[in-house]
């Protein structure tokens, strides 16, 4: 039945990678079932057969989706089905999109949709790399114009050794989390988080990964030789298009060169817009296709900018290739925020605000491998006014999620250990101006705002974006790129870290590949720029403040025996709820007995801590406590003296005088001071008031004994002894037993 079924087995990093096609999703242009271990991803590709009229861009969509059944789970929440993409799914969609997008031919405008569906997850092999490989294979088999295939791999760094595709357990021990993708010739995409590693180690990881996925590329080629469909015709430039391109250059080149001499972004954009408007008007007068001219005008714009940089070594705003734009770093700009910073670099500005919360504020994430909590959140927002545009305001898009995650990766390795700084951290980065590298401005602003809030970062963190102009006659690496240099250039290479090393690296290539020599130069240039930016940031704040912000919660950690956790929580949470309501604190209790008390005032925190310690404390013989009478009886009074613990003050221990009725001495609600005498045979606590000075709380046992001896002629117990003995042996004992049993 499956006559066009093909399978390719690839030995990859000590595991078996299997690619199958022709059995599932046979109506798609390309469909591959990729399997590594027991992780399985179905990857499909469909391309539109025609271009929509007037479309002047390439509409590529990549959707990565995880099905809960892949891990034997049912989706949580009210609606028991998968809904909108999670943050993780969005990030993996971008991870696949970025290396494949540059490999479609110029001029190809047919809509293409790539879908990767996780069908099985073995909780060892992450499906993101499997999905990337599967999508590459599906595109290669589809016949759609695609200059692939690509391969991809994850690289770890454990005990000074690189590890190819580490398991999820190995990743917990790794100093590096790096994903690299590319063709047989070179690298197209890098995404990473690192523990302050050097440039040489990072570059070595990229080279290791590139070499590591070569067997995958070869395997896809071998599968395509057997199973690929007939290739689509490549788009070719017509004679009319060639003539139109020449006419546009004739009409607009000189004016475009003049427009790009303007160094101010908005003024420059206005002049460039006027040039385009004038050229399109003249083309219309000549009866030429003005619609097709828009894309060709962008090519002219790129040609002008790129060649000017290569010819003069000067950039759009007049800088040389290594200079970083002027920087202003300000902190404490918001009076009520726990930490705030305004970071301005040229015409890019990030307003970052840090908030310190408690364990109750942690984000609960329901992922395929299992549910976990995240105590550091970074949310990046890019409102349209930041680039002088109008636009829709709504949920964050893929770009915002991706930029925020990059900054999150850069900062996370420098955060203090949760055990030493038990706060939940949230930073919001509002991009108030943008002209290139707002994600790296977010890294700088986040570092400053966290330090302003009192978060003891290991070291400040800064980021810089590098660009590339590469032609046959040479190349130029650009530090701190502008928005136009990003759009018209060949590379977006972002490096973040401290003065000691790299914490995050992201690279996207818009050409078929770059050499490792270019990457090495870019990393070295980025280090110089990063150190310069750190120096400028230090003028605003050089390190963490000595204490958390005044209006931030103060968290105190104490530890109680695990068997006492139930007593602190109480039945149905009654006790812990009462503690928080009465003291105005927040209390988090962990399974190991660690308790975190958060309060805005030291007095409130101490009240809650004393309350908790009283609950878990055990009475000590000979120790004096302050308590409250909670019940009276003929034989004595019950006193609550240590948390929820009660003890009995026998009527003979109320005072040194003879007592006829308990209520002659104490009543319910009275505050009294008691001393622990011991425990009865059932573990009940025996207390005494008579040996404690009720005014000062001093122990007067010796004074009482001496006075009793004088009064009784050397007999300390005198007439009171027999009555106490009778009380202990019988008399009131049965009634006390019945009462305590009822209690």
XYZ file of C-alpha atoms in Angstrom:
743
model
C 0.000 0.000 0.000
C 2.835 2.373 0.792
C 4.732 1.944 -2.452
C 6.592 5.252 -2.051
C 7.739 4.528 1.486
C 11.419 5.235 2.176
C 13.493 5.121 5.324
C 16.963 6.342 6.162
C 18.858 5.329 9.317
C 21.688 7.629 10.391
C 24.206 6.870 13.120
C 24.506 10.187 14.922
C 26.446 10.884 18.100
C 26.089 7.324 19.342
C 22.336 7.217 18.660
C 20.140 6.154 15.766
C 18.343 8.935 13.881
C 15.594 7.637 11.606
C 13.907 9.590 8.791
C 10.804 8.067 7.178
C 8.654 9.360 4.325
C 5.779 8.112 2.167
C 3.627 6.575 4.890
C 2.036 9.478 6.805
C 0.716 12.805 5.472
C 1.201 11.740 1.871
C -0.772 14.660 0.414
C 1.693 17.230 1.746
C 4.448 18.347 -0.627
C 6.950 16.930 1.816
C 6.412 14.868 4.971
C 9.043 13.225 7.157
C 8.732 11.326 10.406
C 11.938 12.006 12.352
C 12.882 9.829 15.312
C 15.716 9.981 17.830
C 15.408 7.480 20.662
C 11.686 7.461 21.429
C 11.236 11.133 20.542
C 9.224 11.353 17.309
C 8.272 14.478 15.326
C 6.105 14.620 12.195
C 7.341 17.386 9.870
C 5.293 18.553 6.883
C 5.752 21.171 4.154
C 3.217 22.641 1.735
C 3.871 25.372 -0.816
C 1.310 27.435 -2.731
C 1.424 26.861 -6.487
C 0.985 30.536 -7.347
C 1.862 33.938 -5.940
C -0.827 36.240 -4.647
C -1.204 39.342 -6.830
C 0.871 42.283 -5.634
C 2.799 40.251 -3.072
C 6.338 41.594 -2.702
C 7.690 39.403 0.116
C 8.250 35.712 0.858
C 5.454 34.423 3.169
C 7.126 31.605 5.124
C 5.393 30.270 8.251
C 6.878 27.733 10.653
C 4.670 26.177 13.330
C 6.085 23.845 15.980
C 3.476 22.226 18.195
C 3.653 19.801 21.107
C 0.829 17.352 21.736
C 0.254 16.420 25.381
C -0.281 12.770 24.452
C 3.374 12.698 23.354
C 4.323 12.425 27.031
C 1.237 10.496 28.158
C -0.476 13.583 29.573
C -3.845 15.307 29.340
C -3.692 19.095 28.930
C -4.278 21.056 32.113
C -6.803 23.835 32.537
C -10.524 23.990 31.874
C -10.328 23.215 28.139
C -8.751 19.792 27.747
C -7.142 20.403 24.385
C -4.077 22.189 23.091
C -4.640 25.894 22.514
C -2.482 28.875 21.642
C 1.254 28.196 21.323
C 3.236 28.240 24.547
C 6.347 30.370 24.884
C 8.476 27.263 24.358
C 6.622 26.329 21.151
C 7.022 29.876 19.829
C 10.754 29.849 20.516
C 11.258 26.511 18.748
C 9.244 27.771 15.767
C 11.713 30.672 15.522
C 14.618 28.275 15.988
C 13.566 26.345 12.880
C 12.570 29.396 10.846
C 15.844 31.282 11.207
C 18.239 28.840 9.470
C 15.877 27.798 6.661
C 14.616 31.262 5.629
C 17.904 32.428 3.975
C 18.014 29.278 1.796
C 15.003 30.099 -0.371
C 15.947 31.793 -3.646
C 15.615 35.540 -4.174
C 12.407 36.385 -5.961
C 10.519 33.317 -4.644
C 7.169 34.620 -3.389
C 5.008 31.492 -3.085
C 3.559 30.956 0.378
C 5.213 28.073 2.265
C 4.011 26.530 5.515
C 6.146 24.227 7.628
C 4.514 22.328 10.517
C 6.372 20.191 13.070
C 4.191 18.111 15.433
C 5.693 16.309 18.420
C 4.059 12.875 18.611
C 6.289 11.229 21.202
C 8.730 12.524 23.825
C 11.036 10.099 25.646
C 12.034 12.787 28.206
C 15.689 12.338 27.223
C 16.018 13.689 23.679
C 14.653 17.194 23.214
C 12.282 17.315 20.225
C 13.467 20.744 19.014
C 16.583 19.411 17.244
C 14.637 16.421 15.900
C 12.023 18.840 14.529
C 14.659 21.022 12.870
C 16.242 18.033 11.127
C 12.839 16.667 10.106
C 11.743 20.009 8.615
C 15.007 20.259 6.678
C 14.411 16.782 5.242
C 10.773 17.541 4.380
C 11.771 20.713 2.505
C 14.517 18.870 0.637
C 12.063 16.172 -0.489
C 9.212 18.551 -1.367
C 10.559 19.917 -4.644
C 10.044 23.481 -3.392
C 13.075 25.663 -4.252
C 15.325 25.307 -1.204
C 19.108 25.490 -1.154
C 19.474 23.005 1.679
C 19.510 20.693 3.393
C 20.507 22.032 6.773
C 21.538 20.155 9.878
C 21.278 21.153 13.513
C 22.715 20.031 16.831
C 22.794 20.905 20.504
C 26.211 21.240 22.143
C 26.982 20.960 25.849
C 30.214 21.667 27.732
C 30.838 19.335 30.677
C 34.129 19.034 32.570
C 35.977 20.861 29.798
C 34.638 18.585 27.032
C 32.087 19.273 24.318
C 29.075 16.936 24.248
C 26.937 16.431 21.128
C 23.191 16.412 21.765
C 23.397 15.973 25.560
C 20.436 14.299 27.233
C 18.165 16.336 29.459
C 19.980 14.949 32.510
C 23.396 15.891 31.085
C 22.180 19.405 30.332
C 21.727 20.006 34.061
C 25.503 19.564 34.505
C 26.558 21.560 31.444
C 28.145 25.013 31.466
C 26.779 25.601 27.980
C 23.460 25.254 26.189
C 24.144 25.924 22.495
C 22.101 25.122 19.397
C 23.797 25.507 16.023
C 22.360 24.996 12.536
C 23.764 25.345 9.050
C 24.618 23.785 5.729
C 27.564 21.579 4.824
C 29.508 24.740 3.942
C 28.904 26.903 6.993
C 26.839 28.068 9.948
C 23.524 29.876 9.588
C 22.195 30.142 13.139
C 23.469 29.961 16.718
C 21.459 30.233 19.932
C 23.116 29.780 23.322
C 23.301 30.337 27.054
C 26.651 29.983 28.828
C 28.263 30.244 32.246
C 30.641 33.135 31.429
C 32.683 31.153 28.902
C 35.468 32.586 26.783
C 35.222 33.508 23.115
C 37.493 30.588 22.186
C 35.303 28.062 24.017
C 32.153 29.453 22.376
C 33.665 29.403 18.899
C 34.950 25.873 19.520
C 31.429 24.785 20.451
C 30.048 26.198 17.186
C 32.720 24.378 15.176
C 32.111 21.160 17.140
C 28.376 21.345 16.461
C 28.857 22.139 12.776
C 31.102 19.128 12.367
C 28.722 17.018 14.435
C 25.674 17.445 12.185
C 27.434 16.673 8.901
C 26.262 13.014 8.973
C 22.677 14.297 9.184
C 23.085 16.467 6.080
C 24.597 13.576 4.174
C 21.775 11.277 5.285
C 19.122 13.730 4.066
C 20.880 14.005 0.702
C 20.909 10.223 0.367
C 17.207 10.049 1.256
C 16.436 12.786 -1.289
C 18.211 10.852 -4.033
C 15.574 8.133 -3.606
C 12.455 9.987 -2.493
C 12.583 13.660 -3.607
C 9.834 15.028 -5.837
C 10.453 16.855 -9.078
C 11.929 20.305 -8.321
C 9.897 23.405 -8.986
C 11.233 25.879 -11.521
C 13.435 28.565 -10.004
C 12.230 32.143 -10.360
C 14.215 33.973 -12.991
C 14.526 37.663 -13.612
C 12.869 38.654 -16.890
C 14.375 41.087 -19.388
C 11.755 43.622 -18.327
C 12.828 43.268 -14.689
C 16.499 43.697 -15.595
C 15.646 46.826 -17.568
C 13.490 48.145 -14.719
C 16.317 47.613 -12.238
C 18.716 49.577 -14.437
C 16.199 52.414 -14.846
C 15.632 52.620 -11.064
C 19.380 52.877 -10.463
C 19.593 55.602 -13.097
C 16.760 57.608 -11.556
C 17.490 57.127 -7.862
C 21.104 56.168 -7.066
C 22.554 59.677 -6.678
C 19.583 60.879 -4.641
C 19.757 57.756 -2.443
C 23.457 58.356 -1.768
C 22.661 61.913 -0.664
C 19.770 60.754 1.540
C 22.020 58.320 3.385
C 24.446 61.069 4.280
C 21.897 62.192 6.887
C 22.870 60.791 10.322
C 19.555 61.355 12.169
C 17.267 58.358 11.773
C 13.855 60.017 11.326
C 15.227 62.754 9.044
C 17.077 60.135 6.997
C 13.959 57.988 6.706
C 12.030 60.991 5.451
C 14.620 61.734 2.763
C 14.824 58.083 1.672
C 11.018 57.986 1.478
C 11.012 61.063 -0.757
C 13.559 59.451 -3.094
C 11.410 56.332 -3.435
C 8.259 58.390 -3.968
C 9.935 60.437 -6.711
C 11.309 57.340 -8.485
C 7.936 55.563 -8.411
C 6.197 58.648 -9.780
C 8.616 58.900 -12.716
C 8.251 55.179 -13.438
C 4.502 55.626 -13.508
C 4.806 58.493 -15.967
C 6.927 56.252 -18.198
C 4.352 53.451 -18.036
C 6.626 51.036 -16.157
C 5.469 48.611 -13.444
C 5.672 50.666 -10.246
C 4.457 47.688 -8.167
C 7.451 45.538 -9.100
C 9.761 48.476 -8.419
C 9.331 48.425 -4.603
C 11.527 45.390 -4.079
C 14.091 46.683 -6.565
C 14.249 49.996 -4.715
C 15.179 48.121 -1.550
C 17.964 46.379 -3.475
C 19.237 49.786 -4.604
C 19.080 51.040 -1.017
C 21.102 48.040 0.207
C 23.648 48.446 -2.566
C 24.220 52.105 -1.675
C 24.660 51.467 2.053
C 26.817 48.361 1.723
C 29.230 49.731 -0.852
C 29.634 53.008 1.009
C 30.740 51.104 4.133
C 33.201 48.971 2.181
C 34.538 51.961 0.228
C 34.914 54.488 3.044
C 34.904 52.460 6.278
C 32.225 54.870 7.551
C 28.665 53.959 8.400
C 25.236 55.559 8.066
C 25.599 57.670 11.211
C 29.250 58.609 10.537
C 30.870 56.074 12.909
C 33.689 53.755 11.974
C 33.135 49.994 12.129
C 34.150 49.555 15.812
C 32.753 52.591 17.634
C 29.764 52.170 19.979
C 27.139 54.901 20.055
C 27.005 57.320 23.061
C 25.552 55.680 26.186
C 23.633 57.108 29.143
C 22.769 54.783 32.045
C 20.383 55.995 34.761
C 18.964 54.077 37.742
C 16.288 54.726 40.361
C 14.129 56.642 37.912
C 10.812 55.384 39.356
C 10.106 56.200 43.031
C 7.844 53.246 43.881
C 9.434 50.490 41.800
C 11.808 48.097 43.543
C 14.415 48.742 40.863
C 14.395 50.770 37.636
C 16.818 51.800 34.932
C 16.757 53.853 31.751
C 19.429 52.688 29.327
C 20.005 54.848 26.244
C 22.455 53.974 23.479
C 22.224 56.351 20.554
C 18.643 56.208 19.291
C 17.841 52.957 21.117
C 16.368 53.137 24.606
C 15.114 50.516 27.072
C 13.127 51.361 30.197
C 13.596 48.363 32.517
C 11.733 47.860 35.797
C 12.488 45.088 38.318
C 10.054 43.751 40.891
C 10.919 41.415 43.770
C 8.280 38.900 44.805
C 7.931 35.785 46.913
C 7.623 32.106 46.098
C 3.894 32.597 45.611
C 4.716 34.742 42.560
C 6.684 32.039 40.724
C 5.435 31.091 37.276
C 4.097 27.553 37.012
C 4.987 26.066 33.623
C 3.246 22.945 32.343
C 5.702 21.403 29.871
C 5.886 17.972 28.250
C 8.716 16.764 30.525
C 6.676 17.850 33.543
C 5.507 20.843 35.538
C 8.103 23.168 37.021
C 8.368 26.638 38.567
C 10.343 29.587 37.226
C 11.511 32.296 39.637
C 13.005 34.676 37.039
C 10.827 36.260 34.376
C 11.809 38.853 31.760
C 9.095 40.400 29.622
C 10.093 42.491 26.592
C 7.618 44.899 24.955
C 8.081 46.725 21.665
C 5.334 49.361 21.284
C 4.939 50.892 17.805
C 5.720 54.428 18.992
C 9.326 53.343 19.594
C 9.884 53.484 15.819
C 7.489 56.357 15.071
C 4.736 54.077 13.804
C 1.140 53.268 14.610
C 0.195 49.641 15.160
C -1.945 47.118 16.949
C -1.399 46.636 20.668
C -2.046 43.126 21.925
C -0.399 39.935 23.052
C 3.369 39.679 22.542
C 4.406 38.399 19.124
C 7.136 35.966 18.185
C 9.723 38.729 17.954
C 8.955 40.046 21.442
C 9.051 36.570 22.954
C 12.333 35.787 21.208
C 14.058 39.033 22.191
C 12.916 38.673 25.789
C 14.190 35.102 25.965
C 17.592 36.127 24.613
C 17.962 38.750 27.343
C 16.700 36.220 29.918
C 19.431 33.770 28.870
C 22.058 36.497 29.171
C 21.109 37.481 32.725
C 20.203 34.109 34.252
C 23.773 32.735 34.672
C 24.653 35.803 36.763
C 21.733 35.595 39.191
C 22.442 34.701 42.824
C 21.590 31.218 44.032
C 17.952 30.934 44.987
C 18.878 29.546 48.417
C 20.844 32.718 49.189
C 18.426 35.203 47.591
C 14.984 33.576 47.756
C 13.072 36.123 45.697
C 10.958 35.736 42.596
C 12.301 38.235 40.058
C 10.352 39.906 37.270
C 11.780 42.484 34.891
C 9.727 44.338 32.301
C 11.611 46.006 29.457
C 9.676 48.700 27.625
C 11.465 49.719 24.426
C 10.766 53.432 24.256
C 13.061 54.106 21.275
C 14.546 51.724 18.752
C 17.228 52.021 16.126
C 18.999 48.678 16.319
C 19.687 46.121 19.016
C 16.886 46.755 21.494
C 17.358 43.234 22.865
C 20.925 44.064 23.881
C 19.728 47.349 25.405
C 17.304 45.189 27.396
C 20.224 43.115 28.699
C 21.985 46.259 29.923
C 18.839 47.819 31.390
C 17.815 44.570 33.096
C 21.216 44.218 34.726
C 21.017 47.792 36.048
C 17.431 47.523 37.291
C 18.092 44.274 39.157
C 21.149 45.751 40.842
C 19.112 48.865 41.693
C 16.545 46.592 43.377
C 19.278 45.069 45.517
C 19.657 41.786 43.650
C 23.243 40.623 44.233
C 24.213 39.762 40.661
C 27.567 38.012 40.426
C 28.686 40.686 37.972
C 26.996 43.304 35.746
C 25.971 42.117 32.277
C 26.008 43.976 28.957
C 25.191 43.085 25.372
C 26.163 44.274 21.909
C 24.901 43.482 18.406
C 27.353 42.934 15.575
C 26.667 43.191 11.849
C 28.357 42.109 8.637
C 28.692 43.455 5.132
C 30.143 40.763 2.878
C 30.826 41.094 -0.840
C 33.183 39.313 -3.209
C 35.699 42.160 -2.845
C 35.801 42.037 0.977
C 33.845 42.274 4.207
C 33.358 44.574 7.177
C 32.283 43.586 10.715
C 30.203 46.309 12.350
C 29.918 46.923 16.113
C 26.626 48.141 17.623
C 24.581 48.006 14.436
C 21.757 50.362 13.512
C 18.351 49.168 12.374
C 19.128 49.887 8.708
C 22.437 48.027 8.968
C 20.545 45.052 10.377
C 17.949 45.090 7.592
C 20.410 45.663 4.765
C 23.335 43.641 6.114
C 24.242 39.964 6.082
C 24.440 39.092 9.767
C 22.846 39.806 13.124
C 25.321 38.587 15.737
C 24.406 39.373 19.364
C 26.836 38.737 22.221
C 26.089 39.316 25.910
C 28.080 38.684 29.042
C 30.154 40.038 31.895
C 33.750 41.196 31.922
C 34.740 37.577 32.599
C 32.973 35.850 29.725
C 29.974 35.232 27.491
C 26.560 34.339 28.921
C 24.484 34.422 25.726
C 25.198 34.361 22.007
C 22.742 34.531 19.127
C 23.632 34.649 15.455
C 21.493 34.801 12.335
C 23.029 34.780 8.860
C 21.132 36.127 5.857
C 23.520 34.695 3.274
C 24.355 31.054 2.645
C 27.079 30.976 5.328
C 30.085 32.756 6.824
C 33.541 31.526 7.673
C 34.826 30.820 11.155
C 37.476 33.505 10.622
C 34.720 36.102 10.282
C 33.046 34.747 13.420
C 36.346 34.930 15.299
C 36.804 38.579 14.326
C 33.214 39.388 15.266
C 33.623 37.788 18.709
C 36.850 39.690 19.398
C 35.299 42.969 18.285
C 32.195 42.234 20.367
C 34.315 41.682 23.484
C 35.918 45.107 23.136
C 32.495 46.689 22.670
C 31.017 44.803 25.637
C 33.800 45.930 27.977
C 33.279 49.532 26.835
C 29.525 49.332 27.498
C 30.121 47.865 30.985
C 32.328 50.847 31.747
C 29.592 53.264 30.688
C 27.005 51.368 32.738
C 29.237 51.626 35.813
C 28.826 55.411 35.693
C 25.172 54.854 36.601
C 25.640 51.896 38.975
C 28.717 49.723 39.282
C 27.276 46.921 41.399
C 24.326 45.741 43.415
C 23.059 47.953 46.216
C 23.798 46.620 49.691
C 20.168 45.818 50.505
C 16.859 45.314 48.753
C 14.653 48.325 48.067
C 12.871 49.879 51.042
C 9.403 48.987 49.749
C 10.386 45.485 48.621
C 9.429 42.514 50.789
C 12.114 41.272 53.159
C 12.392 37.506 53.094
C 13.659 35.605 56.119
C 14.266 31.872 55.896
C 13.927 29.479 58.803
C 13.882 25.719 58.933
C 11.545 23.409 60.838
C 11.462 19.612 61.150
C 9.569 18.068 58.245
C 7.217 16.290 60.624
C 6.148 19.718 61.971
C 5.053 21.118 58.597
C 1.535 19.821 59.149
C 1.301 21.687 62.469
C 2.353 24.968 60.836
C -0.153 24.590 58.000
C -2.997 23.406 60.212
C -6.179 21.640 59.222
C -7.217 22.936 55.799
C -4.547 25.622 56.029
C -6.230 27.245 59.018
C -3.058 27.968 61.002
C -0.943 29.360 58.166
C -3.869 31.466 56.985
C -4.265 32.943 60.463
C -0.548 33.725 60.674
C -0.532 35.606 57.356
C -3.767 37.493 58.073
C -2.803 38.578 61.586
C 0.818 39.509 60.830
C 0.341 40.798 57.269
C 3.113 38.589 55.917
C 3.472 36.013 53.156
C 4.649 32.566 54.202
C 5.956 29.915 51.779
C 6.537 26.386 53.057
C 8.651 23.881 51.142
C 8.626 20.120 51.452
C 12.051 20.000 53.106
C 10.891 22.176 56.009
C 12.281 25.470 54.686
C 9.925 28.333 55.501
C 10.231 31.763 53.876
C 8.579 34.687 55.608
C 8.152 37.829 53.486
C 7.136 41.154 54.983
C 7.612 44.849 54.334
C 8.485 45.509 57.992
C 10.920 43.664 60.279
C 8.390 43.716 63.134
C 5.746 41.850 61.110
C 8.287 39.285 59.967
C 9.483 38.692 63.519
C 5.925 38.197 64.771
C 5.297 35.546 62.133
C 8.641 33.846 62.810
C 8.019 33.772 66.566
C 4.559 32.353 65.934
C 5.924 29.594 63.719
C 8.762 28.786 66.078
C 6.293 28.576 68.899
C 4.249 26.039 66.945
C 7.172 23.758 66.223
C 9.082 24.257 69.475
C 9.075 21.571 72.185
C 8.670 22.552 75.845
C 11.878 22.436 77.862
C 11.891 21.508 81.527
C 12.870 24.442 83.709
C 12.165 27.088 81.052
C 9.753 29.938 81.811
C 7.149 30.876 79.177
C 4.454 33.512 78.870
C 1.048 32.019 78.196
C -2.686 32.569 78.323
C -5.303 30.762 80.387
C -7.622 28.968 77.982
C -9.690 26.870 80.410
C -10.245 26.524 84.143
C -11.315 23.482 86.140
C -11.674 22.502 89.782
C -8.227 20.928 89.739
C -6.366 23.760 88.009
C -5.973 25.868 84.872
C -4.984 24.994 81.319
C -2.509 27.471 79.869
C -1.624 27.889 76.191
C 2.084 28.745 76.465
C 3.969 27.587 73.362
C 2.287 27.986 70.018
C -0.661 25.617 70.059
C 0.605 23.725 73.092
C -1.308 23.679 76.371
C -0.199 22.575 79.799
C -1.860 22.156 83.185
C -1.132 24.345 86.180
C -2.440 22.226 89.043
C -4.384 24.134 91.662
C -1.527 23.528 94.073
C 0.896 25.248 91.656
C -1.131 28.407 91.195
C 0.215 30.267 94.212
C 1.995 29.700 97.524
C -1.230 30.358 99.411
C -3.984 27.842 99.911
C -6.471 28.018 97.016
C -10.093 26.940 97.329
C -11.135 27.618 93.752
C -9.032 28.011 90.612
C -10.981 31.104 89.570
C -9.930 32.861 92.776
C -6.482 33.159 91.178
C -6.913 33.069 87.381
C -9.653 33.303 84.785
C -9.875 32.460 81.082
C -7.939 35.022 79.025
C -5.469 35.980 81.755
C -1.834 36.311 80.702
C 0.410 34.377 83.057
C 4.012 33.264 83.342
C 4.646 29.570 83.825
C 7.574 27.237 84.335
C 7.695 23.737 82.884
C 8.016 21.221 85.717
C 7.942 18.080 83.580
C 5.645 15.669 81.811
C 3.206 13.081 83.091
C 3.171 9.471 81.931
C 1.097 10.437 78.870
C 3.400 13.240 77.803
C 1.140 16.036 79.094
C 2.986 19.135 80.263
C 2.969 20.048 83.962
C 3.331 23.774 84.682
C 3.770 25.980 87.712
C 2.916 29.608 88.349
C 3.924 29.789 91.974
C 7.646 29.500 91.288
C 7.599 32.421 88.832
C 7.387 36.113 89.724
C 4.291 37.094 87.762
C 5.422 40.699 87.515
C 8.970 40.183 86.270
C 8.953 36.595 85.010
C 11.905 35.739 87.270
C 12.386 32.223 88.584
C 11.764 32.303 92.388
C 11.979 28.566 93.071
C 14.692 28.985 95.697
C 12.864 31.819 97.464
C 9.688 29.791 97.599
C 11.558 26.790 98.958
C 13.335 28.790 101.630
C 10.162 30.513 102.789
C 8.248 27.255 102.919
C 11.018 25.682 104.997
C 10.876 28.478 107.587
C 7.106 28.352 107.796
C 6.934 24.554 108.131
C 9.868 24.097 110.492
C 12.196 22.661 107.878
C 9.491 20.698 106.087
C 9.395 22.286 102.672
C 6.033 20.899 101.712
C 4.238 21.299 105.091
C 0.453 20.980 105.083
C 0.328 21.456 101.334
C 2.260 18.299 100.546
C -0.382 15.751 101.427
C -3.085 17.729 99.571
C -0.910 17.849 96.438
C -0.155 14.150 96.818
C -3.820 13.377 97.174
C -4.546 15.472 94.162
C -1.877 13.682 92.110
C -2.892 10.214 93.305
C -6.625 10.573 93.170
C -9.209 13.136 94.070
C -9.175 15.393 91.031
C -7.212 12.954 88.817
C -10.153 11.121 87.269
C -11.838 14.402 86.369
C -8.578 15.763 84.886
C -8.167 12.630 82.812
C -11.693 12.941 81.509
C -11.197 16.589 80.683
C -7.879 16.036 78.926
C -9.314 13.143 76.973
C -12.108 15.428 75.837
C -9.552 18.058 74.898
